[in-house]
Short mmCIF file of C-alpha atoms in Angstrom, two decimals:
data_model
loop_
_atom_site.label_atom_id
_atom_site.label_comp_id
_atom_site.label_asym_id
_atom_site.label_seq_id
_atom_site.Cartn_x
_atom_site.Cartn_y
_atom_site.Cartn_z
CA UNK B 6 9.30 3.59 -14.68
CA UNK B 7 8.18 0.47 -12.50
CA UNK B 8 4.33 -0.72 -13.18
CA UNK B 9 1.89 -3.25 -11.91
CA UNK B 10 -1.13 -4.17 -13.74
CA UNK B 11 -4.41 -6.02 -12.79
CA UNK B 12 -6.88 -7.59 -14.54
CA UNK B 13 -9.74 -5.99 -14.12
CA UNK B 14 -12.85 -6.40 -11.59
CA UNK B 15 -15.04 -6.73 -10.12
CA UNK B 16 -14.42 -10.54 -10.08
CA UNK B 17 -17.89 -12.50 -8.36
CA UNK B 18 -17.15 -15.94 -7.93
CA UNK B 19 -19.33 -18.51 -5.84
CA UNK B 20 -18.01 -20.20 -2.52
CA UNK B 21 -15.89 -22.78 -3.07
CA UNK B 22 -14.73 -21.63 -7.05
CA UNK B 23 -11.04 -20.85 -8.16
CA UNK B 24 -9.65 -18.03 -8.13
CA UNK B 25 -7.31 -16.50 -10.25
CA UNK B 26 -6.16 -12.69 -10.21
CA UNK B 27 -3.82 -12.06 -13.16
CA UNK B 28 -1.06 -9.87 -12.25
CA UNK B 29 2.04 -8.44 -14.39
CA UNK B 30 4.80 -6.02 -13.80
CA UNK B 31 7.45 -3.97 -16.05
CA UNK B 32 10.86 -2.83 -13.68
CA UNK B 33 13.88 -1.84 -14.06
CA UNK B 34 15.68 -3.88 -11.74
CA UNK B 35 15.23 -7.46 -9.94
CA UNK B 36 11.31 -6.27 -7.62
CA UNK B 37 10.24 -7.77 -5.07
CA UNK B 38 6.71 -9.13 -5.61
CA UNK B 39 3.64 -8.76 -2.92
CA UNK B 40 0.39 -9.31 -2.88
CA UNK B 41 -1.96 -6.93 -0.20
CA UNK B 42 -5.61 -7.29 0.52
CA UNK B 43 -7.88 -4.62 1.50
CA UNK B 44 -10.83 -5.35 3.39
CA UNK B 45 -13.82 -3.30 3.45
CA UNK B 46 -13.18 -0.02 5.75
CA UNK B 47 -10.00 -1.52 6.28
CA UNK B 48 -5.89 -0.56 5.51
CA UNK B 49 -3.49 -2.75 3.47
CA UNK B 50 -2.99 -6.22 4.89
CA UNK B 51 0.09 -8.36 3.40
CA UNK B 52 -1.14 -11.55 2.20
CA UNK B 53 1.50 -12.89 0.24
CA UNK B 54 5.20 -12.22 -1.24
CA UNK B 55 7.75 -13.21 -3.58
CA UNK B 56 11.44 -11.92 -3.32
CA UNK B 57 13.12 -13.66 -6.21
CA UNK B 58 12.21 -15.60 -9.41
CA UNK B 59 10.93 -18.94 -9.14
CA UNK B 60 9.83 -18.10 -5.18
CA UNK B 61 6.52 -19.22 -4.37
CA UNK B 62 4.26 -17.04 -1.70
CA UNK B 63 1.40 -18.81 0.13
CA UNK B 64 -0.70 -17.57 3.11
CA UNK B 65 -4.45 -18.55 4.10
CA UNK B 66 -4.90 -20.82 1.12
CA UNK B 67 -3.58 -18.35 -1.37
CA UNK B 68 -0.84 -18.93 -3.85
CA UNK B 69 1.33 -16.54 -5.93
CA UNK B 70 4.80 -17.47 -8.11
CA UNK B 71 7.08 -15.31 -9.07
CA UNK B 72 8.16 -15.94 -13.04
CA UNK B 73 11.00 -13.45 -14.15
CA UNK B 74 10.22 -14.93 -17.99
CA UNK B 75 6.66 -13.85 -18.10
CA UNK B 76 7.30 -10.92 -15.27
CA UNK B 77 3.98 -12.22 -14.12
CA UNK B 78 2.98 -12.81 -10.48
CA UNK B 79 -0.85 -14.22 -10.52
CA UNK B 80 -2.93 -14.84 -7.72
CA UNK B 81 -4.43 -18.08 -6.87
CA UNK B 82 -6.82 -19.71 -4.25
CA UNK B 83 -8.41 -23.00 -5.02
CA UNK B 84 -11.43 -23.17 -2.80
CA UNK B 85 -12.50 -19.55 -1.73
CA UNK B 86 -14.93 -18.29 0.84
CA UNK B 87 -17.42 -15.54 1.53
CA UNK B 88 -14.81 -14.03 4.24
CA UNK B 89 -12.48 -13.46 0.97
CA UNK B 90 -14.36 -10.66 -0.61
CA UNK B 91 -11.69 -7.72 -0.86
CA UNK B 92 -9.98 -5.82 -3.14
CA UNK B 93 -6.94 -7.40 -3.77
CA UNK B 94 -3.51 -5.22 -4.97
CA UNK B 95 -0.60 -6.65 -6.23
CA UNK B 96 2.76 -4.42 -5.55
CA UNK B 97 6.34 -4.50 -6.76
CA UNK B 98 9.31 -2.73 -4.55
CA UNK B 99 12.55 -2.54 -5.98
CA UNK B 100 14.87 -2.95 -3.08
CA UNK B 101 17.76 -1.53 -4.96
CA UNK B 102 17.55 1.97 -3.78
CA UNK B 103 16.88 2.75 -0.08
CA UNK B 104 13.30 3.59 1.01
CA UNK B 105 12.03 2.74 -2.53
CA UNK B 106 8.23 3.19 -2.89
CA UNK B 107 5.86 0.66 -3.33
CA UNK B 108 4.35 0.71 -7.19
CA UNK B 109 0.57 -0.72 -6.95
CA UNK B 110 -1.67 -2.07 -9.25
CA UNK B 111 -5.41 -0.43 -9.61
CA UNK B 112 -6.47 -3.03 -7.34
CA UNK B 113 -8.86 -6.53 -7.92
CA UNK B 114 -12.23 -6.08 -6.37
CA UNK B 115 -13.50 -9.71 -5.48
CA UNK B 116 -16.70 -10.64 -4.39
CA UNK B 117 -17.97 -14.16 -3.13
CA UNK B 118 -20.99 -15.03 -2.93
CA UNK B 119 -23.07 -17.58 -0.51
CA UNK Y 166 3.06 -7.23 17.59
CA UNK Y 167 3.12 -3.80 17.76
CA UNK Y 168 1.91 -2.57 14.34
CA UNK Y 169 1.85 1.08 12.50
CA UNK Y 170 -0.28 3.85 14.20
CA UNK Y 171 -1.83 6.41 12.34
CA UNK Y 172 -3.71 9.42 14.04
CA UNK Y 173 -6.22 10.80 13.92
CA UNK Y 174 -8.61 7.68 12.54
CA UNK Y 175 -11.10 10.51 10.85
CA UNK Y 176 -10.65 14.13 9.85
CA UNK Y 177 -13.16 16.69 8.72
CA UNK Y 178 -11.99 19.83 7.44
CA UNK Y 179 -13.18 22.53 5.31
CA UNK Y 180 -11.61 24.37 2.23
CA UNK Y 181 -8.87 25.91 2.81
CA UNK Y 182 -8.06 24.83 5.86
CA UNK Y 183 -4.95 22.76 6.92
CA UNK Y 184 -4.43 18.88 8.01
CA UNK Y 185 -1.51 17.14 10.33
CA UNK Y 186 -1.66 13.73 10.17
CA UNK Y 187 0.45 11.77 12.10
CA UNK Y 188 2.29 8.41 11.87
CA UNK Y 189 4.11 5.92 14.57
CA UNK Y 190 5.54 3.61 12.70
CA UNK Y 191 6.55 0.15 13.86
CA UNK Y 192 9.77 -0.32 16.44
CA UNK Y 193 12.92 0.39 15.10
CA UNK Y 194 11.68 0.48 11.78
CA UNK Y 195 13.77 3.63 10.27
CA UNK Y 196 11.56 4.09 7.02
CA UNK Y 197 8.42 5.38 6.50
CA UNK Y 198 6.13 5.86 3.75
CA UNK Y 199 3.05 7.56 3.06
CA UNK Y 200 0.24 7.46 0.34
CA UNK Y 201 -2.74 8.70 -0.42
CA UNK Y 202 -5.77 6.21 -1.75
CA UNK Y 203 -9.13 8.15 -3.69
CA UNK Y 204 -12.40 6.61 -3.32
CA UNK Y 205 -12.28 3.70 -5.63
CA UNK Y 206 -8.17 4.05 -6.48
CA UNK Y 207 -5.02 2.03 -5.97
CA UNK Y 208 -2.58 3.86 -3.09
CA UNK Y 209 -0.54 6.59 -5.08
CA UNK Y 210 2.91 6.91 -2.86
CA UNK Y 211 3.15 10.66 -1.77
CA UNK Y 212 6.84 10.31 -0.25
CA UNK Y 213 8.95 8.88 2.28
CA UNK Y 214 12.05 9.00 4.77
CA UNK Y 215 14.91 6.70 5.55
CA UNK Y 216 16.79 8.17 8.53
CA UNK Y 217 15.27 11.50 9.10
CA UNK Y 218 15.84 12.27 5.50
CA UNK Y 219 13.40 12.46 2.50
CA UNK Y 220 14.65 9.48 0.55
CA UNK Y 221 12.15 9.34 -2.31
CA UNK Y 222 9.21 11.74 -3.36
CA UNK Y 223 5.91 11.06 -5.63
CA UNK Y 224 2.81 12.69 -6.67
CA UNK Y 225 2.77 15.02 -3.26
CA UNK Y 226 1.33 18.83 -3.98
CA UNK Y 227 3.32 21.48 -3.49
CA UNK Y 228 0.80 22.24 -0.95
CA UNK Y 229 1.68 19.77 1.27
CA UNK Y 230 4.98 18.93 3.24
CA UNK Y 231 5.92 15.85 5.64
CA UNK Y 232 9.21 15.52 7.85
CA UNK Y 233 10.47 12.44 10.20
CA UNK Y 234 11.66 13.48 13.70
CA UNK Y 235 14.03 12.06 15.64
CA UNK Y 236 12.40 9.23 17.37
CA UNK Y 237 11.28 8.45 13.72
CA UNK Y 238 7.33 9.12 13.93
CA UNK Y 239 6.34 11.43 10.94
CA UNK Y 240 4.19 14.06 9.91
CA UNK Y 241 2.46 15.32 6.90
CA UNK Y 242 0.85 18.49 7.18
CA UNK Y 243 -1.45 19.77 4.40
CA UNK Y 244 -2.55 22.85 3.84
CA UNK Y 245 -4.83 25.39 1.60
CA UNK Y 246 -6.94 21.97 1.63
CA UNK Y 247 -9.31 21.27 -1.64
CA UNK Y 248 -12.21 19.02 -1.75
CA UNK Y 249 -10.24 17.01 -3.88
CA UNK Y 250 -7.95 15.99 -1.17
CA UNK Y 251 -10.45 13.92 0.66
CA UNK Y 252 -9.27 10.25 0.59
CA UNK Y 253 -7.97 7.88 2.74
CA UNK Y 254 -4.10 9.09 3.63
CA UNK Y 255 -1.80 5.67 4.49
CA UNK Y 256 1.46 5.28 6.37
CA UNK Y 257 3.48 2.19 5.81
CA UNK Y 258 6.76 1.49 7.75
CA UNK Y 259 9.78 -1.01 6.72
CA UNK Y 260 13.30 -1.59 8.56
CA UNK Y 261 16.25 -0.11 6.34
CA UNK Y 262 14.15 0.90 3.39
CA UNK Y 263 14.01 -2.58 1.77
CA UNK Y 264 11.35 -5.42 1.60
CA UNK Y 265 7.71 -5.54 3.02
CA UNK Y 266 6.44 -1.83 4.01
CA UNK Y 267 3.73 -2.64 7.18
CA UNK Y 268 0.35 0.05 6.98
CA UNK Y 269 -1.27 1.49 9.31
CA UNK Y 270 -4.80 1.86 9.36
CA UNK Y 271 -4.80 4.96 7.39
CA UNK Y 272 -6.88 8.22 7.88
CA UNK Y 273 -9.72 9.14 6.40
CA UNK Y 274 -9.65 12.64 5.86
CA UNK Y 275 -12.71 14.64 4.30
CA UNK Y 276 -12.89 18.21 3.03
CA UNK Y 277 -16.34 19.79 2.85
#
């Protein structure tokens, strides 16, 4: 079946570093790419997404590209801030089949510090 | 924008007990999805609707049932609750099944 995975956190980075959250992704069919953030005590927020290869997402400073030949979909921010500390989740959908599930990945905990 | 609402925000039960949780999802969206997120986990997709209809089904206990009504708010109801249920329970909603899914605030549901 459909998979996401994550590098692993938890990812501390000072204010104003580059960020990079490595993301990958094994389907069966052509996914659609997303990335979500989760904010302390919070529910999923959409960040970012990707609906074909080659697309690029952006939103708030953060970057992801979609590339079908590495079936990767990495996160990147070049400047971030304290306000970004989350745990980040990259998600597939395969919008083949009607109401097709999300598949998650275990989720990027990112810290920033002052 | 009118977003996804999820009721209640906070549930305490105890063992054995039963849960309804409820979920509004977003105008004339016509899917909805819901999933279930442990302390500490990634959100494992429990099932969802398209139409009324169960259209796809994941790691959701037998114990535990959902259904979409007519004007297309949902319900899952749990019952025979363990202390292993307590997580945070999600609802996302999407138009026709495809694309971005939209969550709700989830509900935090505990089981002493």
């Amino acid at each position: 079946g459909d998979s996401v995975t994550q590098m692993e956190g938890p990812v501390t980075l000072s204010e104003e570093a580059f960020l990079t959250i490595n993301c990958t992704y094994t389907a069966t069919g052509y996914p659609s790419l997303f990335w979500y953030v989760q904010y302390p005590g919070e529910g999923l927020q959409l960040l970012l997404k990707a609906t074909k290869a080659d697309d690029k997402g952006s939103n708030k400073g953060f970057e992801a590209t979609y590339r079908k030949e590495t079936t990767s979909f990495h996160l990147e921010k070049g400047s971030v801030q304290v306000s970004d500390s989350a745990v980040y989740f990259c998600a597939l959908s395969d919008p083949g089949d009607y109401g097709q599930n999300f598949v998650f990945g275990p989720g990027t905990r990112l810290s920033v510090l002052p | 924008a009118a977003g996804v609402i999820q009721s209640p925000r906070h549930l305490i039960k105890e063992k054995r007990e039963t849960a309804t949780l409820k979920c509004y999802p977003i105008p004339r969206h016509d899917t909805v999805y819901w999933y279930q997120q442990g302390p500490g986990q990634d959100p494992q997709f429990l099932i969802s609707f398209y139409e009324k209809m169960q259209s796809d089904k994941g790691s959701i206990p037998d114990r535990f049932s959902a259904q979409q009504f007519s004007d297309y708010h949902s319900e899952l109801n749990m019952s025979s609750l363990e202390l292993g249920d307590s997580a945070l329970y999600f609802c996302a909603s999407s138009s026709s099944g495809i694309g971005e899914q939209f969550f709700g605030p989830g509900t935090r549901l505990t089981v002493l």
